[in-house]
mmCIF file of C-alpha atoms and ligand atoms in Angstrom:
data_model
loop_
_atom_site.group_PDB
_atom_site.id
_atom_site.type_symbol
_atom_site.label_atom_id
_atom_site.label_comp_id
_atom_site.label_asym_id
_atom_site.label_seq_id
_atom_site.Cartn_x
_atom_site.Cartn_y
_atom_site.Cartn_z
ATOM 1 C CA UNK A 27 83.782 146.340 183.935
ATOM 2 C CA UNK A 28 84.083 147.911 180.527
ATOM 3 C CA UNK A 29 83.964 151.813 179.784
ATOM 4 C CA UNK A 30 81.508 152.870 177.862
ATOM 5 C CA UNK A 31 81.444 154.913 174.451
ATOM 6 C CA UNK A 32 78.824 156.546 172.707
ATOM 7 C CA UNK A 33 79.378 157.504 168.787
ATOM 8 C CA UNK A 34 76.963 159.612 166.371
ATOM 9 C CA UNK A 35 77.138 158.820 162.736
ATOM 10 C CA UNK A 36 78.244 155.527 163.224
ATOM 11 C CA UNK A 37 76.244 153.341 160.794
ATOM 12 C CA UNK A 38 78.757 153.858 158.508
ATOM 13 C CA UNK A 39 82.394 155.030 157.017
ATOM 14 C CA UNK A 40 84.522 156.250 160.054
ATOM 15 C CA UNK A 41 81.883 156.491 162.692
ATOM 16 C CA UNK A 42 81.823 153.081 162.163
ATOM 17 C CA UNK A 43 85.444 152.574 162.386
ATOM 18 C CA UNK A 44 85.844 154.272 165.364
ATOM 19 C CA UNK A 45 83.071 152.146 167.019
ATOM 20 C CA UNK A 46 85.177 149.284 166.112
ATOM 21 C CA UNK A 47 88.645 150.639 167.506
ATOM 22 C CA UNK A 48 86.279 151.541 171.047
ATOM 23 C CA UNK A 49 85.550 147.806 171.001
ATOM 24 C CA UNK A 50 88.361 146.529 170.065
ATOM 25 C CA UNK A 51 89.979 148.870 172.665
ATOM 26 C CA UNK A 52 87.917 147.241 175.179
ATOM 27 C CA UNK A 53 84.623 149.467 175.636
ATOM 28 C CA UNK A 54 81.080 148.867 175.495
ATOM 29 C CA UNK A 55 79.756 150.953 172.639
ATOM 30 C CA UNK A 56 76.625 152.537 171.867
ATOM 31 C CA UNK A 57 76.708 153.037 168.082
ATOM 32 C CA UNK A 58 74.316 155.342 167.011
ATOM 33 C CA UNK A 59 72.618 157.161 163.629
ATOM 34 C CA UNK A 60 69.855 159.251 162.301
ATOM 35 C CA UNK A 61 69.416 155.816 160.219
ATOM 36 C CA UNK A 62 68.158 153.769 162.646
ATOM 37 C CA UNK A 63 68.252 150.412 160.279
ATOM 38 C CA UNK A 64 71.869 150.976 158.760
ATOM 39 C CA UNK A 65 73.255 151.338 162.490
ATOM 40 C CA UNK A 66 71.357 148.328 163.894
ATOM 41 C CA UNK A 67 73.652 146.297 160.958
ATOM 42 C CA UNK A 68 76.545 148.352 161.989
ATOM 43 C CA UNK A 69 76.246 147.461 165.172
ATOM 44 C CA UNK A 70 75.740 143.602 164.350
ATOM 45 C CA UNK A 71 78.872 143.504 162.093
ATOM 46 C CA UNK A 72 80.425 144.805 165.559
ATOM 47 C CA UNK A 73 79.685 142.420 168.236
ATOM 48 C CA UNK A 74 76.999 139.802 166.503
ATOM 49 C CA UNK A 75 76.241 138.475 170.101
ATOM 50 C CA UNK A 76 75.160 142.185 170.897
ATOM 51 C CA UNK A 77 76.761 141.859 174.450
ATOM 52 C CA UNK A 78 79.180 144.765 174.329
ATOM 53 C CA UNK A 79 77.432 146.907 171.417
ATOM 54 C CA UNK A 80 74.271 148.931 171.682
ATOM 55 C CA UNK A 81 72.641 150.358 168.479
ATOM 56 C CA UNK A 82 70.035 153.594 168.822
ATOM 57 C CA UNK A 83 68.356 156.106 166.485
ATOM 58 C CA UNK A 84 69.866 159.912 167.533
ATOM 59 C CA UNK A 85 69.383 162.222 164.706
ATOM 60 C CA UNK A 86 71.986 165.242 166.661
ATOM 61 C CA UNK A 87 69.377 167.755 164.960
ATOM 62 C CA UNK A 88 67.377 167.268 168.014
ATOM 63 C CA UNK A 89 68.983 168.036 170.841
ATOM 64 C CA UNK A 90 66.626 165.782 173.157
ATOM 65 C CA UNK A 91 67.737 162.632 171.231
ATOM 66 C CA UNK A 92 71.120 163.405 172.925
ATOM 67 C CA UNK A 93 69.363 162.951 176.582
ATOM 68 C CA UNK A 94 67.443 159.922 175.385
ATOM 69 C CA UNK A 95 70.065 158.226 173.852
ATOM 70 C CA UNK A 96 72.622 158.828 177.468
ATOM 71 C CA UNK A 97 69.717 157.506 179.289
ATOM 72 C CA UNK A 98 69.402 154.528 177.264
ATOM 73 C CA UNK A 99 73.045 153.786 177.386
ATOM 74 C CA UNK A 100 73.335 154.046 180.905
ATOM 75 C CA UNK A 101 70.246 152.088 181.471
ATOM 76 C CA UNK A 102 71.729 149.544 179.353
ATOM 77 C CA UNK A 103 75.844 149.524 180.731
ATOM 78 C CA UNK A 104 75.340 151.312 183.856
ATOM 79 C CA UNK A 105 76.948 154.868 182.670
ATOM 80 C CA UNK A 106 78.758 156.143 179.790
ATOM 81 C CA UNK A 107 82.344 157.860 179.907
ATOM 82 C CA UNK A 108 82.898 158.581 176.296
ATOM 83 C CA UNK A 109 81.474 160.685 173.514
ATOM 84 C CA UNK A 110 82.367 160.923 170.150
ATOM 85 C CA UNK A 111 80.588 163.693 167.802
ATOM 86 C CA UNK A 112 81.594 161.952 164.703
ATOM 87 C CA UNK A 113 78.176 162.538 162.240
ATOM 88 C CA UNK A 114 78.170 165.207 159.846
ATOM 89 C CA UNK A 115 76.694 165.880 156.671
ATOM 90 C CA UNK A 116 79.621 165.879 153.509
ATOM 91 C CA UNK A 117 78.790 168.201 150.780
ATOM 92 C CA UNK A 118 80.949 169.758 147.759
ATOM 93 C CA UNK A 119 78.479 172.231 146.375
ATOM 94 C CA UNK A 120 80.442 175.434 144.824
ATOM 95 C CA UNK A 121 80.871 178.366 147.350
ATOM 96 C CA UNK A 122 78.807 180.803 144.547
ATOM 97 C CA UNK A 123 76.383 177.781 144.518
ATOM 98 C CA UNK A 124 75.433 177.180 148.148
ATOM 99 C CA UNK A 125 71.517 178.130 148.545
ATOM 100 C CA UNK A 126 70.395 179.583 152.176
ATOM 101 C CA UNK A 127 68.651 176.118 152.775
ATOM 102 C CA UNK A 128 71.825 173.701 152.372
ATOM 103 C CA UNK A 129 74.132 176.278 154.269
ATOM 104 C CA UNK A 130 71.563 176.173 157.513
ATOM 105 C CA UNK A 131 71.270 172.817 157.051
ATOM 106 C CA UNK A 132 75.114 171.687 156.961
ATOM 107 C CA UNK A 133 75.505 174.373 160.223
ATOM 108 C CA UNK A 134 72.661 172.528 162.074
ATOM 109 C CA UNK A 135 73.973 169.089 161.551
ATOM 110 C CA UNK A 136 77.923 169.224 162.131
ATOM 111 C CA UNK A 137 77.960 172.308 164.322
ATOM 112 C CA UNK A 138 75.382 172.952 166.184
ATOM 113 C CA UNK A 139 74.910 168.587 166.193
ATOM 114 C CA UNK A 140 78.366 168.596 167.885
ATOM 115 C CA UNK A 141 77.328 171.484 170.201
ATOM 116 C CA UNK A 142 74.658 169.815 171.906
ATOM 117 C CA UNK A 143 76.675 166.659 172.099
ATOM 118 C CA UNK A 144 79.153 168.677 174.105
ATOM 119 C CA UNK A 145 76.524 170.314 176.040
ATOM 120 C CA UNK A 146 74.056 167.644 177.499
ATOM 121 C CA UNK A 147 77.207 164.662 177.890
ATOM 122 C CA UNK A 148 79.604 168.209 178.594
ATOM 123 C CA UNK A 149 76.894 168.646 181.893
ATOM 124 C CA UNK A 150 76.813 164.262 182.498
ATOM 125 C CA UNK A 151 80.355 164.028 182.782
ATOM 126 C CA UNK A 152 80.870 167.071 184.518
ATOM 127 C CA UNK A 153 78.350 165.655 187.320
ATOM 128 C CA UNK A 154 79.998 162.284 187.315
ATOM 129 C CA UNK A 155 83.649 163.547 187.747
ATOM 130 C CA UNK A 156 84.895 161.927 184.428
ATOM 131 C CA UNK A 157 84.337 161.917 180.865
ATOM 132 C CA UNK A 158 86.225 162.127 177.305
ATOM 133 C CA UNK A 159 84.629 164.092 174.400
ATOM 134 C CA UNK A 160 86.081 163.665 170.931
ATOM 135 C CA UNK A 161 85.100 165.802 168.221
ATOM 136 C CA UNK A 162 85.634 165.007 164.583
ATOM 137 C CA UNK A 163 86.717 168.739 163.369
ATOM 138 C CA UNK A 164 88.513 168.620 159.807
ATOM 139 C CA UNK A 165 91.397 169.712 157.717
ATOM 140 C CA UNK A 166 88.830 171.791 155.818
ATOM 141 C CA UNK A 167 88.445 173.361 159.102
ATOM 142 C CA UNK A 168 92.041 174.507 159.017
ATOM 143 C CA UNK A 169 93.200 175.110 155.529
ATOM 144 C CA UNK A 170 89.847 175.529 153.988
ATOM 145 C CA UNK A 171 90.293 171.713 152.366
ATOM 146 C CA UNK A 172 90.757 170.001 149.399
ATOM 147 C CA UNK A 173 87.222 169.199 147.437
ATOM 148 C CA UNK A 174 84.447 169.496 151.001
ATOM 149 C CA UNK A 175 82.263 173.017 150.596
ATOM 150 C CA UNK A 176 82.184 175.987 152.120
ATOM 151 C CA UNK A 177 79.661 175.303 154.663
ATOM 152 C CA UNK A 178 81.606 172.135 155.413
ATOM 153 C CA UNK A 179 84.725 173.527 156.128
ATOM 154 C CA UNK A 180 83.023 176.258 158.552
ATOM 155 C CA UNK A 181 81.362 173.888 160.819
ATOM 156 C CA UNK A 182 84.725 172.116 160.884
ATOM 157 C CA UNK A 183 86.249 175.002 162.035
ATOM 158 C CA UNK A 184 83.614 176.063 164.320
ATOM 159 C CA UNK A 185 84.144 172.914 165.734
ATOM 160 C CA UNK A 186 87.957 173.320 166.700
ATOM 161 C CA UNK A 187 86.510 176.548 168.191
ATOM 162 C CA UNK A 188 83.680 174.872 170.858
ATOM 163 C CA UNK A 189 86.344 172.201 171.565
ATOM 164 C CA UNK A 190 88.327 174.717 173.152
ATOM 165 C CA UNK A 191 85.484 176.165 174.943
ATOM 166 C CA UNK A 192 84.536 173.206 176.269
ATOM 167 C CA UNK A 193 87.785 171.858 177.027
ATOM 168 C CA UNK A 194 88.357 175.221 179.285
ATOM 169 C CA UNK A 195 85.400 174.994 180.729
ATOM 170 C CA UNK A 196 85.124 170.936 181.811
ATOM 171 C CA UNK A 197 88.766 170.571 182.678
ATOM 172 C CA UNK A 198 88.083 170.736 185.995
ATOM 173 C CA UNK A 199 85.988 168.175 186.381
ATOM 174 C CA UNK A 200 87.632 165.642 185.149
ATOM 175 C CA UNK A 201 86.419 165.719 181.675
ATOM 176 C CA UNK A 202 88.684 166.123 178.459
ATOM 177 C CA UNK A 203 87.541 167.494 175.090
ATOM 178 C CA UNK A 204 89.493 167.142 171.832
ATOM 179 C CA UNK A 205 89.598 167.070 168.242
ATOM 180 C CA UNK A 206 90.364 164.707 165.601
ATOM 181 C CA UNK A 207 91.433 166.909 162.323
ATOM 182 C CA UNK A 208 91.982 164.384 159.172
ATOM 183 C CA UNK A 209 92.801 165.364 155.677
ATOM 184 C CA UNK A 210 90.692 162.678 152.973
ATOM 185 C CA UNK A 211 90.925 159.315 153.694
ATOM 186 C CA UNK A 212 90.161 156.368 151.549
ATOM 187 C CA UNK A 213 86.527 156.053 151.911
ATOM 188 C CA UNK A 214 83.368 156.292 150.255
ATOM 189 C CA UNK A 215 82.159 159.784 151.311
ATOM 190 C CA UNK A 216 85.634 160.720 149.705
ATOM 191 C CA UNK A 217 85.574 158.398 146.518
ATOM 192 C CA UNK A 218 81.879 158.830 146.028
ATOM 193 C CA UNK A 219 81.612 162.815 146.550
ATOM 194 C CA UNK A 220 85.346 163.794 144.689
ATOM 195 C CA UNK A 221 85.394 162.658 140.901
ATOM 196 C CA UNK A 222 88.356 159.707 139.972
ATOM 197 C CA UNK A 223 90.315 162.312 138.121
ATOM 198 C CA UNK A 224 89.851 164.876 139.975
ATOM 199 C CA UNK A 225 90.921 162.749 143.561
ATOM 200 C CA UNK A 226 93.923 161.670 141.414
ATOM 201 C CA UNK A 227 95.015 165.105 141.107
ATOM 202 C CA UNK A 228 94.652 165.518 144.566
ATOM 203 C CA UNK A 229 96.581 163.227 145.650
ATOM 204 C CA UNK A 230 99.503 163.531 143.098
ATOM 205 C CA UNK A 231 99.238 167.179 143.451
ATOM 206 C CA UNK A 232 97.777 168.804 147.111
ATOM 207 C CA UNK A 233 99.029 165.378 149.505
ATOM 208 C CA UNK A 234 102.619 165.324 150.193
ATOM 209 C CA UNK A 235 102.568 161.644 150.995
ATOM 210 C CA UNK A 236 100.792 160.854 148.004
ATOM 211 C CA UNK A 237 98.421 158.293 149.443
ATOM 212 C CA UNK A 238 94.887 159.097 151.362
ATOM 213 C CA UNK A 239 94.305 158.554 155.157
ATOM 214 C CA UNK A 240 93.783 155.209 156.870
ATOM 215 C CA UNK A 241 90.472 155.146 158.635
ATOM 216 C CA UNK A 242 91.211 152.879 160.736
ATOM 217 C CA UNK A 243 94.304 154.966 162.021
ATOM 218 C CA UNK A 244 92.242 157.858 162.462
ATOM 219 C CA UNK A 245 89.415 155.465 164.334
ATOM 220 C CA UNK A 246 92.501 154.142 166.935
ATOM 221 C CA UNK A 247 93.369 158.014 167.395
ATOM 222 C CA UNK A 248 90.204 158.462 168.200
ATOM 223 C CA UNK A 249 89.793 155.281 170.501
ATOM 224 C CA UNK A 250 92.970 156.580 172.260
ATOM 225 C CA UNK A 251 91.835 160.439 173.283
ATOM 226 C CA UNK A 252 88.915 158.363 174.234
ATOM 227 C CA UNK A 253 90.706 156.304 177.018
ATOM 228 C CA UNK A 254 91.839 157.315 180.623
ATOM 229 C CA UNK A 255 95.627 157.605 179.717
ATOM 230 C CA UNK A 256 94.595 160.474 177.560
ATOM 231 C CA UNK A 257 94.224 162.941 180.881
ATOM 232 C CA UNK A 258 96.956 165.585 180.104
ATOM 233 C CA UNK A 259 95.649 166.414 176.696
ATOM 234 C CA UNK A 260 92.532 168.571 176.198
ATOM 235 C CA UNK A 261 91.363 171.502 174.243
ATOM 236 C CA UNK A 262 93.896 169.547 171.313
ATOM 237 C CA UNK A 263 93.188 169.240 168.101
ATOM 238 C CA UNK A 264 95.333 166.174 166.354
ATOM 239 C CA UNK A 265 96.205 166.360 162.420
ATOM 240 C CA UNK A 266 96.341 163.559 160.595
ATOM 241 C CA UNK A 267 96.648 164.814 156.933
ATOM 242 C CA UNK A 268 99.470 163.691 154.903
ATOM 243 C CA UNK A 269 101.260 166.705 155.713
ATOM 244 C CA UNK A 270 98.948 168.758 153.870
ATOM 245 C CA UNK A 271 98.750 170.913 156.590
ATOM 246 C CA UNK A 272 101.871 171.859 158.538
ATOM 247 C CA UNK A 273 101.484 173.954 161.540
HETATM 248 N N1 NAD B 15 85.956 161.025 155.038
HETATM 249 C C1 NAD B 15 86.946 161.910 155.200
HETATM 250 O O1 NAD B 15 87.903 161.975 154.420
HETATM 251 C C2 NAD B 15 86.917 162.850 156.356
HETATM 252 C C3 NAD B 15 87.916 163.805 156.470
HETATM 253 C C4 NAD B 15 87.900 164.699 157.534
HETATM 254 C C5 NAD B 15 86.888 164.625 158.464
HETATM 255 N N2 NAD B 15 85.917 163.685 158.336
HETATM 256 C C6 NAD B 15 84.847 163.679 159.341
HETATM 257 O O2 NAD B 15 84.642 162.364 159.820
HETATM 258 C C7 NAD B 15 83.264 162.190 160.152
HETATM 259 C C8 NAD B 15 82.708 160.975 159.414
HETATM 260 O O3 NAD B 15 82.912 161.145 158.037
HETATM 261 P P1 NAD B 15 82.513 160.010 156.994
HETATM 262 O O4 NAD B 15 83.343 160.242 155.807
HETATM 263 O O5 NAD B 15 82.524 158.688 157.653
HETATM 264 O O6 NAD B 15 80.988 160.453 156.661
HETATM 265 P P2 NAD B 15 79.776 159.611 156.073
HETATM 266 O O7 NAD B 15 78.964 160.578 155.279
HETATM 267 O O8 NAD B 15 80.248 158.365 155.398
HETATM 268 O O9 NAD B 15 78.953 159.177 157.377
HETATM 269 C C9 NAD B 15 78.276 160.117 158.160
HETATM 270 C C10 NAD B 15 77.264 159.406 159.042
HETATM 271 O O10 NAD B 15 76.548 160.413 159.752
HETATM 272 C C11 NAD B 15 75.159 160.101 159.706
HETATM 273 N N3 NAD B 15 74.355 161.309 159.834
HETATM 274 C C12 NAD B 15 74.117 162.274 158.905
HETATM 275 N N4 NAD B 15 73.256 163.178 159.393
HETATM 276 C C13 NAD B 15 72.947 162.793 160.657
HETATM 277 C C14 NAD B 15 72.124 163.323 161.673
HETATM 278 N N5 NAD B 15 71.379 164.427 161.487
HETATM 279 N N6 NAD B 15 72.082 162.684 162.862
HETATM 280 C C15 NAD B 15 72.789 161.558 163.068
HETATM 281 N N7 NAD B 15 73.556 160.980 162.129
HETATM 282 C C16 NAD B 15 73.648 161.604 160.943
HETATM 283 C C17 NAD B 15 74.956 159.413 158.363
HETATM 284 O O11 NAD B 15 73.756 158.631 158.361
HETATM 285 C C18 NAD B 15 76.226 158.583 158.239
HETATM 286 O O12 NAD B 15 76.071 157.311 158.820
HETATM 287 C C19 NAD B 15 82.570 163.496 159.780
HETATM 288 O O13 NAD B 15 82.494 164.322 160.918
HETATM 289 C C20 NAD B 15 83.522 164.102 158.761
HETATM 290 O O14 NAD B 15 83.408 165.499 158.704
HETATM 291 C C21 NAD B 15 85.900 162.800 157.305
#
């Protein structure tokens, strides 16, 4: 029988593409999104015979959408053994410029969203004796980034923080938690949010390989920390940023 993946975000961009690589890895996947119509299509483009795909509202704002959404993946394939906390909210406002509201609201989405994805699948897995968590941290996280904001690029951070805390404290049972760090890549939350000129510049200027980042590399990264060969590595965080970021 299949294993069985769960992603947030994944209506779209690489959410999407890592529900893809899951599949096309061989797992069942429950693709889900605070937009509950974009990741029903998603979901469709996926697996059109909707055998090995499940598609379900879970805004990560609310923590309880996390339990439903488990229980209606398990209900559905029988358990889960995979997590990916892969939705976050993308914004490039100026540091000076960043109200109260929009900084509380970027924390609440990508950190404390990824939190309590860790927390209530952290405690399923733990109780199951098996489980891979994959968090989508950032190079913004690292370096500080190239065009994301300031609240961006501390959730991203905060984010390689709670996967180590989590990794520590789940190794034991049998359950591995890592991190996915990637530099732009050629999509539209890059290509949409970054000006053409100004993304030119980057990439001439700030990426040493002069090119932006595959998604559907990333997504296969992804699809492999999510698999049961990926045992020995937890608490990790893996770069993939065009050697912006040497380390
Ligand atoms: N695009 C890049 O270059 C890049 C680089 C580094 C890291 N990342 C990370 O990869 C992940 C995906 O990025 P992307 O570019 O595909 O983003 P995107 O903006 O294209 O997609 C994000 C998805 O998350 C969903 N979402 C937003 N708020 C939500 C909520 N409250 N609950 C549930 N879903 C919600 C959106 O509906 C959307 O489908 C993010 O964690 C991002 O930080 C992206």
């Amino acid at each position: 029988m299949s294993q069985v993946a769960l992603v947030t975000g994944a209506a779209q961009g690489l959410g999407k593409a890592i529900a893809q690589s899951l599949f096309n890895a061989g797992f069942a996947v429950a693709l889900t999104d605070a937009d509950e119509q974009s990741v029903i299509a998603a979901a469709n483009e996926i697996d059109s015979s909707g055998e090995r795909v499940l598609a379900l509202q879970l805004n990560v704002l609310e923590k309880e959408n996390f339990n439903t959404a488990l229980q209606q993946t398990i209900e559905r394939f029988g358990r889960v053994d995979a997590l990916v906390n892969n939705a976050a909210l993308t914004l490039t406002t100026p540091v000076m410029e960043i109200s109260p509201e929009e900084f509380d609201k970027v924390i609440a989405v990508n950190q404390r969203g990824t939190f309590f994805g860790c927390q209530v699948f952290g405690q399923y897995f733990a109780d199951q004796g098996y489980g891979r968590i994959v968090n989508l941290a950032s190079l913004a996280g690292q370096n500080g980034g190239a065009a994301a904001g300031a609240h961006y690029g501390s959730t991203k951070g905060a984010i390689l923080a709670m996967t180590k805390i989590f990794a520590r404290n789940l190794a034991a049972s049998g359950v591995t938690v890592n991190a996915v760090a990637p530099g732009p890549m050629d999509l539209p939350s890059v290509r949409d949010l970054v000006p053409a000129d100004k993304l030119e510049q980057i990439i001439n200027d700030m990426i040493p390989v002069q090119e932006l980042g595959d998604a559907g590399f990333v997504a296969d990264m992804v699809a492999k920390l999510a698999s049961r060969e990926s045992s020995f590595v937890t608490g990790a965080t893996w770069d993939i940023n065009g050697g912006i970021y040497m380390r």
